[in-house]
Amino acid sequence: MQWQSTDVEVNRSDGTKNSETFTPAPAKDQFQEELVIRPLHSGDIYASFQFRTLWDTDFLQEGQKKVSHYRLFPKSLGQVLSKFSVQELHISFTQGFWRTMQWGQPFIPSPPGAELWVWFHHTVSDVDGNWKELTNVLSGIFCASLNFIDMTNTVQPSASFKPLGLGNATDHRFLRYATLPREIVCTENLTPWKKLLPCGSKAGLAVLMKSEKLFHSSFHSQAVHIRPICQASFFSKSWELRQTLNVVFDHYTSGQGKKEWSLFKMFSRTLTEACPLASSSKVYVDITDNPEGELFELSPATPLLSQAVVLGDRRTYSVYDLTRAETFGQLRSFNLLLRWKGDSGDMLRPLLHAERYVAGFGLQTGEIHTVIYNNHPYRAFPVLLMDSVPWYLQLYIHTLTVTSKSRDNKPSYIHYQPAKDRHRPHLLEMLIQLPPHSMTEVTVQFERALLKWTEYTPDPNHGFYVGSSVISALVPSMVAMSTNFTQDQPLFSSFVPVKEESSYFVRVYTEPLLVNLPTPDFSMPYNVICLTCTVVAVGYGSFYNLLTRTFQVDEPSPPLAKRLANFIRRIRGVPLLA
Amino acid sequence: MAALQLEKQRVRNAVLAIAAVVIVVGIPLWWKTTETYRAWLPYSEISELDSLQLQLSVDIEVVFSRGTLTPEQQKKVPLSHVNVKEHQIDAKTGLRYKYETRYRTATIMEEDALNQPTAAEADLSLHMLSENSCGSVVVYVIPESSALMPEDVKAYVGQRRTVLLRSPPFRSSWSLKEVLSNLDVEVEQVVSTMSFGHQDIVAALSNRVRMTKVTKESMADSMRAIKSSPGYEITFSLLNPDPKSHSLHWDIEGAVQSYIQPLLNKLAPIANFSVDSQILYYAVLGVNPRFDNSVSAYTLSADSLSHVINPVEARLGSNAASSNPVLNFLLYVPDAHHSPLYIRDHSKREVPSNAFHSPRWGGIMVYNVNEMYGPEAERPVDININMAKVMGVFLAQLRLMLGVQRTHPPTGFVLQSPGSAGLADWELDRLLWSRSVENIATASTTITSLAQLLDQIGNIVINDNVAQQVSSAVTSLQSAVAELEAGNLAFALHYSREAVLASERAFFDPSLLHLLYFPDDQKFAIYIPLFLPMCVPIVLSLLKTVSEAKQRLADKQAKSD
């Protein structure tokens, strides 16, 4: 590249004049960041980052008014939204499996691997084409193999995935859902994710995101959620981009059984400033189990406390506001430290929990078991179970059984879409009523299909992944949920809209399955060619021989006795035998 | 004995029959089933395009105003005159410029228009009188003594497609022929300013013609422009490395509307443009500027600019939603600790605009804000960026990138500034000429090399889609060349764009890249278990039959002797 100076006559005098009287117009976009730290009962630490960019604009406008000038909102995502007419987009990359029974419910659940679900605007005519192109573009943006999403692993769930933002779209023709359970999440996915933040990883909470620490953990999940929401202060539709990153550090098991933690120990960084662009920047620490400070001690201490009802539970948090200078103290650095004094008590068992496994033997048939637990002592509630099974596991839907408390439990709603070989997967959605304090088991048998030799993955003996089942439910809440959305609500408690006080929405993902398929010998094609050719050649050879051989009447040679006799006769000079 | 002969005869017939079946049925069957599908391509027409003879025709209208010709001369003025120039660029590329000049005297209305006090007004009122077609040039010859233009100005190029030319000094004794030939020299200068010069056209052919280093350097100016493409993305990025001290506000939406959009509207026939902007925070330069005590400012040298840009470029991002080339325009506001910042050009001089551009990439402008607030100002300081100043620079850079060159006019020529539209009609024409030629050159090279490739590798599948794209590219190319020859510039550009699009689609068609072409030796290795056991007996028995037949022939001859 050759750089040349640009010669333009510039009027240099007018530069300073208009700056003094200038007052900026109120910004149409705002940015918030927060970090929630929850010490888990297993001794692990759950850190959840949330970054929210709100923009009072509409990406789906056409023509001259097209949105093209970006400030805080990342340009690459905005262009994608307007090009593909996306109404709502949720994408998550997760490494590791969230252990609900040990850790409780996460703020925003996600299945292992990559998950993508998108609601398109109802004006889109070619949804499948848009979806295919969108996955390709997103795989470029996030450096992930989302381009492996095609029609064979895309489903259109009829009930499980409703839009979380504005717009009461119910026509699931505009919804696409796909998971890639095999996807491995690593640094190359984190870097583009961080790049979407206005401050990058240069300032604010994002400086803590050092990849060697974040990926040295038992659970890592990063997500992007984009949706239109109604903003009370703007009185209009605005777009919300939420970037979340959830990590569970296993310092307890890996660090000699010590439960102490500090920001520096977890992230090998401390905080020095809030992102200057953020309108709010806060760190929350869950101290619900420690009301009098008898269990652990936080330093520095903060007088700010906040109460929030999250996932059916009233929790108390210590709040550190990074936009205030006193948070950083004398050293101009904020390193949160937690010291344990006693042992933590028992954890409240999560009310809804599910697991899944594959049963059976041999390489022909098998059975998928999904077990759903309702731990509520006296309330029954319905759950929506969604299963998307690849076509090469041929489900026998007539073997579907749902039993709870060893009695048949008939689902009140079943939506089943059978697979088409090499075209689409099975989709099974059921509404099941879970009796109180019960275990419900869903089983279905399947047969493994034989794939074509080019359809196998490079390591076919590893097995084939089947994505997690998704269980969505409105779980009865022990405490009244707050239904009003206010501006100062912490981000982690405001992701899923709460419609009524008595229940809260939970989505539980089961383990993905790893199923072995009958695997051929991959040198087979050449062997087959050789064998066929040999068989043909041998058959042809004998045929050819038969046709071209000359048949002659051969004089049979006299028996041995006769020849001997003739030999003697010749010596004796008597006439020979005929 | 007879039975034996009969049997031998049967064997011989069987051998021959099997060989015949294998050759007549077996081999064609095998050939047919293992053949790759290759659709028909217009090879002969493609090879015709390989040697390209381009003819560019310009319509020139020379209008004599009152007082430039004597009445006798006026009567004898010929209706038209054709002037052809030929250039052979290389063995396969030739150029022919055809200047078709028509002469007439000015109408009364035109005379009135020419009587306006200034040249600019005359230009405007002449434009009102008639609309000139794309690519044509109208030369108004005005008397030598006309007061329309200052004394030293020889020609005045207007905003449209007209030029006012001061008539060269004639001697009244000259015959008309001498006058016209004298005028021709001037007209040729006008045309090379307003339509195309030989240099521009050769530069546009750079895709086809291999150039020596010397010609390359001499044409650096004309090769600065970004390559012809069906669309461009223009991205304005405001780099704010220090959001803690500066809170920058720029009214990019309004600035684009008032400065950039008129130019892009004018350029709409050439390509589709999309404009967007973003603000990048904490975007730091890759090189630390050095403090220069003599000017008490930080300085960067232009040589290090490419290193400076690298870390920023990673964050600029490409358009996720299209694959058109991107033109980047960066406005860099240095942080409070490194202000003011100046970039020195290659000869270590300060550049008044403090802006630099890189061919085919975009430009960067450094905008110092340190004078706008005092040291006691509360951080962050709200700063409003003067968009008129910024956009003036970016507009100039954009014009350079798009190939609207600021032509160096011959001495005595005055170019009227393009005004609010950002682009004069004749500047657009220049662009159309060179873009058409460039598109034709690109498309013809693409198509010929594709045809050559497909011809060389016999195993590539050519499906109907590729064949159809190739054919449509060839037809569009032929039409583009024909339209250029006829002087219909707008159509020529239209067809040449279509040709480029179709040829690129054909060239980059993914079906051409399938791993369907195995080398022949491997293919035969696979077939050997079949071929060897089948062919050996046939060949051997055929040999035997032939030798027996020879033997019999020899015996017969011996007998007859």
Tab-separated table of N, CA and C in Angstrom, chain B residues 395-464:
chain	number	residue	atom	x	y	z
B	395	LEU	N	-14.654	13.521	0.637
B	395	LEU	CA	-15.232	13.581	-0.701
B	395	LEU	C	-14.115	13.600	-1.748
B	396	ALA	N	-13.069	14.378	-1.459
B	396	ALA	CA	-11.952	14.428	-2.402
B	396	ALA	C	-11.310	13.043	-2.526
B	397	GLN	N	-11.163	12.361	-1.386
B	397	GLN	CA	-10.561	11.028	-1.430
B	397	GLN	C	-11.462	10.047	-2.169
B	398	LEU	N	-12.763	10.169	-1.924
B	398	LEU	CA	-13.701	9.265	-2.583
B	398	LEU	C	-13.647	9.443	-4.097
B	399	ARG	N	-13.555	10.707	-4.537
B	399	ARG	CA	-13.470	10.949	-5.979
B	399	ARG	C	-12.210	10.317	-6.567
B	400	LEU	N	-11.116	10.379	-5.806
B	400	LEU	CA	-9.884	9.751	-6.279
B	400	LEU	C	-10.045	8.241	-6.378
B	401	MET	N	-10.633	7.650	-5.325
B	401	MET	CA	-10.793	6.199	-5.291
B	401	MET	C	-11.692	5.715	-6.422
B	402	LEU	N	-12.718	6.500	-6.722
B	402	LEU	CA	-13.669	6.057	-7.732
B	402	LEU	C	-13.144	6.296	-9.129
B	403	GLY	N	-12.032	6.975	-9.242
B	403	GLY	CA	-11.457	7.180	-10.562
B	403	GLY	C	-11.962	8.429	-11.243
B	404	VAL	N	-12.652	9.290	-10.499
B	404	VAL	CA	-12.993	10.589	-11.062
B	404	VAL	C	-11.748	11.434	-10.854
B	405	GLN	N	-10.805	11.328	-11.784
B	405	GLN	CA	-9.538	11.988	-11.526
B	405	GLN	C	-9.677	13.478	-11.648
B	406	ARG	N	-8.885	14.137	-10.867
B	406	ARG	CA	-8.742	15.543	-11.115
B	406	ARG	C	-7.766	15.628	-12.275
B	407	THR	N	-8.296	15.663	-13.482
B	407	THR	CA	-7.421	15.612	-14.650
B	407	THR	C	-6.535	16.845	-14.662
B	408	HIS	N	-5.335	16.642	-15.089
B	408	HIS	CA	-4.457	17.789	-15.226
B	408	HIS	C	-4.758	18.397	-16.580
B	409	PRO	N	-5.523	19.457	-16.592
B	409	PRO	CA	-5.948	19.995	-17.882
B	409	PRO	C	-4.769	20.630	-18.595
B	410	PRO	N	-4.812	20.634	-19.916
B	410	PRO	CA	-3.764	21.311	-20.686
B	410	PRO	C	-3.763	22.787	-20.312
B	411	THR	N	-2.653	23.438	-20.550
B	411	THR	CA	-2.555	24.846	-20.162
B	411	THR	C	-3.615	25.662	-20.887
B	412	GLY	N	-4.152	26.577	-20.172
B	412	GLY	CA	-5.162	27.431	-20.766
B	412	GLY	C	-6.569	26.896	-20.594
B	413	PHE	N	-6.719	25.718	-20.012
B	413	PHE	CA	-8.051	25.147	-19.819
B	413	PHE	C	-8.527	25.475	-18.410
B	414	VAL	N	-9.765	25.860	-18.312
B	414	VAL	CA	-10.345	26.086	-16.986
B	414	VAL	C	-11.496	25.111	-16.813
B	415	LEU	N	-11.475	24.382	-15.710
B	415	LEU	CA	-12.561	23.442	-15.432
B	415	LEU	C	-13.467	24.074	-14.402
B	416	GLN	N	-14.728	24.127	-14.714
B	416	GLN	CA	-15.665	24.649	-13.731
B	416	GLN	C	-15.815	23.631	-12.617
B	417	SER	N	-15.893	24.073	-11.364
B	417	SER	CA	-15.995	23.121	-10.261
B	417	SER	C	-17.350	22.418	-10.352
B	418	PRO	N	-17.394	21.150	-9.984
B	418	PRO	CA	-18.612	20.377	-10.250
B	418	PRO	C	-19.810	20.813	-9.432
B	419	GLY	N	-19.614	21.662	-8.444
B	419	GLY	CA	-20.767	22.184	-7.715
B	419	GLY	C	-21.350	21.157	-6.763
B	420	SER	N	-22.618	21.343	-6.456
B	420	SER	CA	-23.222	20.554	-5.381
B	420	SER	C	-23.375	19.094	-5.782
B	421	ALA	N	-23.442	18.827	-7.068
B	421	ALA	CA	-23.623	17.439	-7.489
B	421	ALA	C	-22.361	16.623	-7.239
B	422	GLY	N	-21.239	17.296	-7.076
B	422	GLY	CA	-20.005	16.567	-6.795
B	422	GLY	C	-19.356	15.993	-8.019
B	423	LEU	N	-19.999	16.090	-9.146
B	423	LEU	CA	-19.481	15.422	-10.324
B	423	LEU	C	-20.076	16.089	-11.560
B	424	ALA	N	-19.224	16.519	-12.464
B	424	ALA	CA	-19.728	17.086	-13.704
B	424	ALA	C	-20.114	15.964	-14.652
B	425	ASP	N	-20.993	16.306	-15.604
B	425	ASP	CA	-21.446	15.275	-16.539
B	425	ASP	C	-20.290	14.661	-17.305
B	426	TRP	N	-19.375	15.519	-17.714
B	426	TRP	CA	-18.281	14.978	-18.528
B	426	TRP	C	-17.350	14.123	-17.687
B	427	GLU	N	-17.265	14.416	-16.376
B	427	GLU	CA	-16.461	13.545	-15.512
B	427	GLU	C	-17.079	12.157	-15.437
B	428	LEU	N	-18.415	12.149	-15.370
B	428	LEU	CA	-19.121	10.873	-15.391
B	428	LEU	C	-18.838	10.138	-16.693
B	429	ASP	N	-18.842	10.899	-17.806
B	429	ASP	CA	-18.562	10.283	-19.104
B	429	ASP	C	-17.180	9.642	-19.124
B	430	ARG	N	-16.218	10.373	-18.610
B	430	ARG	CA	-14.850	9.824	-18.553
B	430	ARG	C	-14.848	8.486	-17.839
B	431	LEU	N	-15.569	8.479	-16.692
B	431	LEU	CA	-15.653	7.272	-15.888
B	431	LEU	C	-16.331	6.152	-16.672
B	432	LEU	N	-17.402	6.525	-17.393
B	432	LEU	CA	-18.126	5.520	-18.164
B	432	LEU	C	-17.224	4.924	-19.221
B	433	TRP	N	-16.465	5.781	-19.904
B	433	TRP	CA	-15.561	5.276	-20.943
B	433	TRP	C	-14.580	4.274	-20.353
B	434	SER	N	-13.885	4.710	-19.297
B	434	SER	CA	-12.830	3.820	-18.818
B	434	SER	C	-13.425	2.583	-18.154
B	435	ARG	N	-14.583	2.738	-17.475
B	435	ARG	CA	-15.190	1.569	-16.851
B	435	ARG	C	-15.663	0.554	-17.896
B	436	SER	N	-16.239	1.060	-18.989
B	436	SER	CA	-16.695	0.139	-20.030
B	436	SER	C	-15.515	-0.644	-20.574
B	437	VAL	N	-14.428	0.083	-20.874
B	437	VAL	CA	-13.264	-0.598	-21.443
B	437	VAL	C	-12.698	-1.586	-20.427
B	438	GLU	N	-12.664	-1.145	-19.152
B	438	GLU	CA	-12.116	-2.024	-18.125
B	438	GLU	C	-12.976	-3.283	-17.971
B	439	ASN	N	-14.307	-3.085	-17.950
B	439	ASN	CA	-15.187	-4.246	-17.829
B	439	ASN	C	-15.005	-5.194	-18.995
B	440	ILE	N	-14.909	-4.638	-20.200
B	440	ILE	CA	-14.751	-5.493	-21.375
B	440	ILE	C	-13.441	-6.268	-21.264
B	441	ALA	N	-12.391	-5.562	-20.842
B	441	ALA	CA	-11.098	-6.239	-20.716
B	441	ALA	C	-11.174	-7.342	-19.674
B	442	THR	N	-11.778	-7.037	-18.510
B	442	THR	CA	-11.866	-8.039	-17.453
B	442	THR	C	-12.673	-9.239	-17.908
B	443	ALA	N	-13.860	-8.951	-18.455
B	443	ALA	CA	-14.732	-10.057	-18.828
B	443	ALA	C	-14.085	-10.917	-19.907
B	444	SER	N	-13.453	-10.279	-20.877
B	444	SER	CA	-12.873	-11.088	-21.960
B	444	SER	C	-11.717	-11.928	-21.424
B	445	THR	N	-10.925	-11.375	-20.500
B	445	THR	CA	-9.840	-12.178	-19.943
B	445	THR	C	-10.406	-13.343	-19.144
B	446	THR	N	-11.422	-13.054	-18.339
B	446	THR	CA	-12.005	-14.122	-17.526
B	446	THR	C	-12.528	-15.243	-18.403
B	447	ILE	N	-13.287	-14.850	-19.431
B	447	ILE	CA	-13.908	-15.867	-20.277
B	447	ILE	C	-12.852	-16.660	-21.040
B	448	THR	N	-11.853	-15.982	-21.568
B	448	THR	CA	-10.843	-16.733	-22.329
B	448	THR	C	-10.074	-17.670	-21.410
B	449	SER	N	-9.723	-17.198	-20.206
B	449	SER	CA	-8.943	-18.109	-19.376
B	449	SER	C	-9.806	-19.265	-18.892
B	450	LEU	N	-11.098	-19.000	-18.672
B	450	LEU	CA	-11.981	-20.104	-18.279
B	450	LEU	C	-12.073	-21.132	-19.401
B	451	ALA	N	-12.267	-20.630	-20.620
B	451	ALA	CA	-12.371	-21.548	-21.754
B	451	ALA	C	-11.085	-22.349	-21.916
B	452	GLN	N	-9.982	-21.682	-21.703
B	452	GLN	CA	-8.686	-22.357	-21.836
B	452	GLN	C	-8.555	-23.458	-20.789
B	453	LEU	N	-8.944	-23.119	-19.561
B	453	LEU	CA	-8.860	-24.074	-18.455
B	453	LEU	C	-9.738	-25.284	-18.729
B	454	LEU	N	-10.963	-25.023	-19.162
B	454	LEU	CA	-11.892	-26.121	-19.398
B	454	LEU	C	-11.411	-26.975	-20.559
B	455	ASP	N	-10.785	-26.323	-21.508
B	455	ASP	CA	-10.274	-27.050	-22.656
B	455	ASP	C	-9.114	-27.952	-22.246
B	456	GLN	N	-8.294	-27.448	-21.336
B	456	GLN	CA	-7.099	-28.197	-20.946
B	456	GLN	C	-7.422	-29.386	-20.055
B	457	ILE	N	-8.284	-29.176	-19.078
B	457	ILE	CA	-8.609	-30.259	-18.158
B	457	ILE	C	-9.908	-30.881	-18.608
B	458	GLY	N	-9.813	-32.011	-19.240
B	458	GLY	CA	-10.984	-32.629	-19.839
B	458	GLY	C	-11.918	-33.267	-18.840
B	459	ASN	N	-11.486	-33.342	-17.575
B	459	ASN	CA	-12.302	-34.055	-16.598
B	459	ASN	C	-13.283	-33.167	-15.856
B	460	ILE	N	-13.165	-31.850	-16.040
B	460	ILE	CA	-14.063	-30.959	-15.311
B	460	ILE	C	-15.469	-31.071	-15.879
B	461	VAL	N	-16.421	-31.182	-14.976
B	461	VAL	CA	-17.808	-31.212	-15.413
B	461	VAL	C	-18.224	-29.788	-15.762
B	462	ILE	N	-18.795	-29.603	-16.942
B	462	ILE	CA	-19.357	-28.292	-17.300
B	462	ILE	C	-20.856	-28.467	-17.289
B	463	ASN	N	-21.506	-27.932	-16.291
B	463	ASN	CA	-22.955	-28.124	-16.283
B	463	ASN	C	-23.639	-27.026	-17.078
B	464	ASP	N	-24.960	-27.202	-17.240
B	464	ASP	CA	-25.695	-26.288	-18.119
B	464	ASP	C	-25.655	-24.861	-17.605
